[in-house]
């Protein structure tokens, strides 16, 4: 189904009303990861923030363009999980149910050219580290 941006904004605004989630029931999710696609300003972040509030889980919102490979200057992928741990009040069970929202994932890509000359610290290495998390692998979280 295709909807216009203004229609999507109306739907998102309905979700953010105080009485929207009063009758939310527990449910089992088949997948623990989703991809949301939409134009800038369509309400993706608002939707995630509202959902996290509604179901009372910790939320970390981060920008993929700030991520670098572990060992380089910048934020590495594993530090996102540490932020979620802190956001959960250092409660492992709450942390495991939390939401990690990574914006701008379309902006990270493998660099072209000779990798031995220039390091690709924010491209392919970041993709591999994110993939480990998305696939549900065990990841060492730095403190």
Coordinates of C-alpha atoms in Angstrom, one line a residue, residues 31-35 64 67-69 76-78 80-81 100 102 105 108 123-139:
X31 CA 11.2 -11.0 14.1
X32 CA 13.2 -8.7 16.3
X33 CA 14.4 -6.3 13.6
X34 CA 12.6 -4.2 11.1
X35 CA 13.5 -1.7 8.4
X64 CA 24.8 5.7 11.2
X67 CA 29.7 5.3 13.4
X68 CA 33.3 4.0 12.7
X69 CA 35.1 0.7 13.0
X76 CA 31.8 2.2 17.3
X77 CA 28.8 0.0 16.7
X78 CA 29.1 -1.8 20.1
X80 CA 25.3 1.7 20.8
X81 CA 24.4 -1.3 22.8
X100 CA 17.9 0.6 18.8
X102 CA 19.7 3.7 13.6
X105 CA 21.8 3.6 7.3
X108 CA 27.1 4.0 4.9
X123 CA 31.8 2.0 5.5
X124 CA 32.1 -1.8 5.1
X125 CA 33.5 -2.4 8.6
X126 CA 30.5 -0.6 10.1
X127 CA 28.1 -2.6 7.9
X128 CA 29.6 -5.9 9.1
X129 CA 29.4 -4.8 12.8
X130 CA 25.8 -3.7 12.4
X131 CA 25.0 -6.9 10.6
X132 CA 26.2 -8.9 13.6
X133 CA 23.8 -7.1 15.9
X134 CA 20.9 -7.3 13.5
X135 CA 21.4 -11.0 13.1
X136 CA 21.3 -11.5 16.9
X137 CA 24.9 -12.6 17.4
X138 CA 26.6 -12.3 20.7
X139 CA 28.5 -9.0 20.8

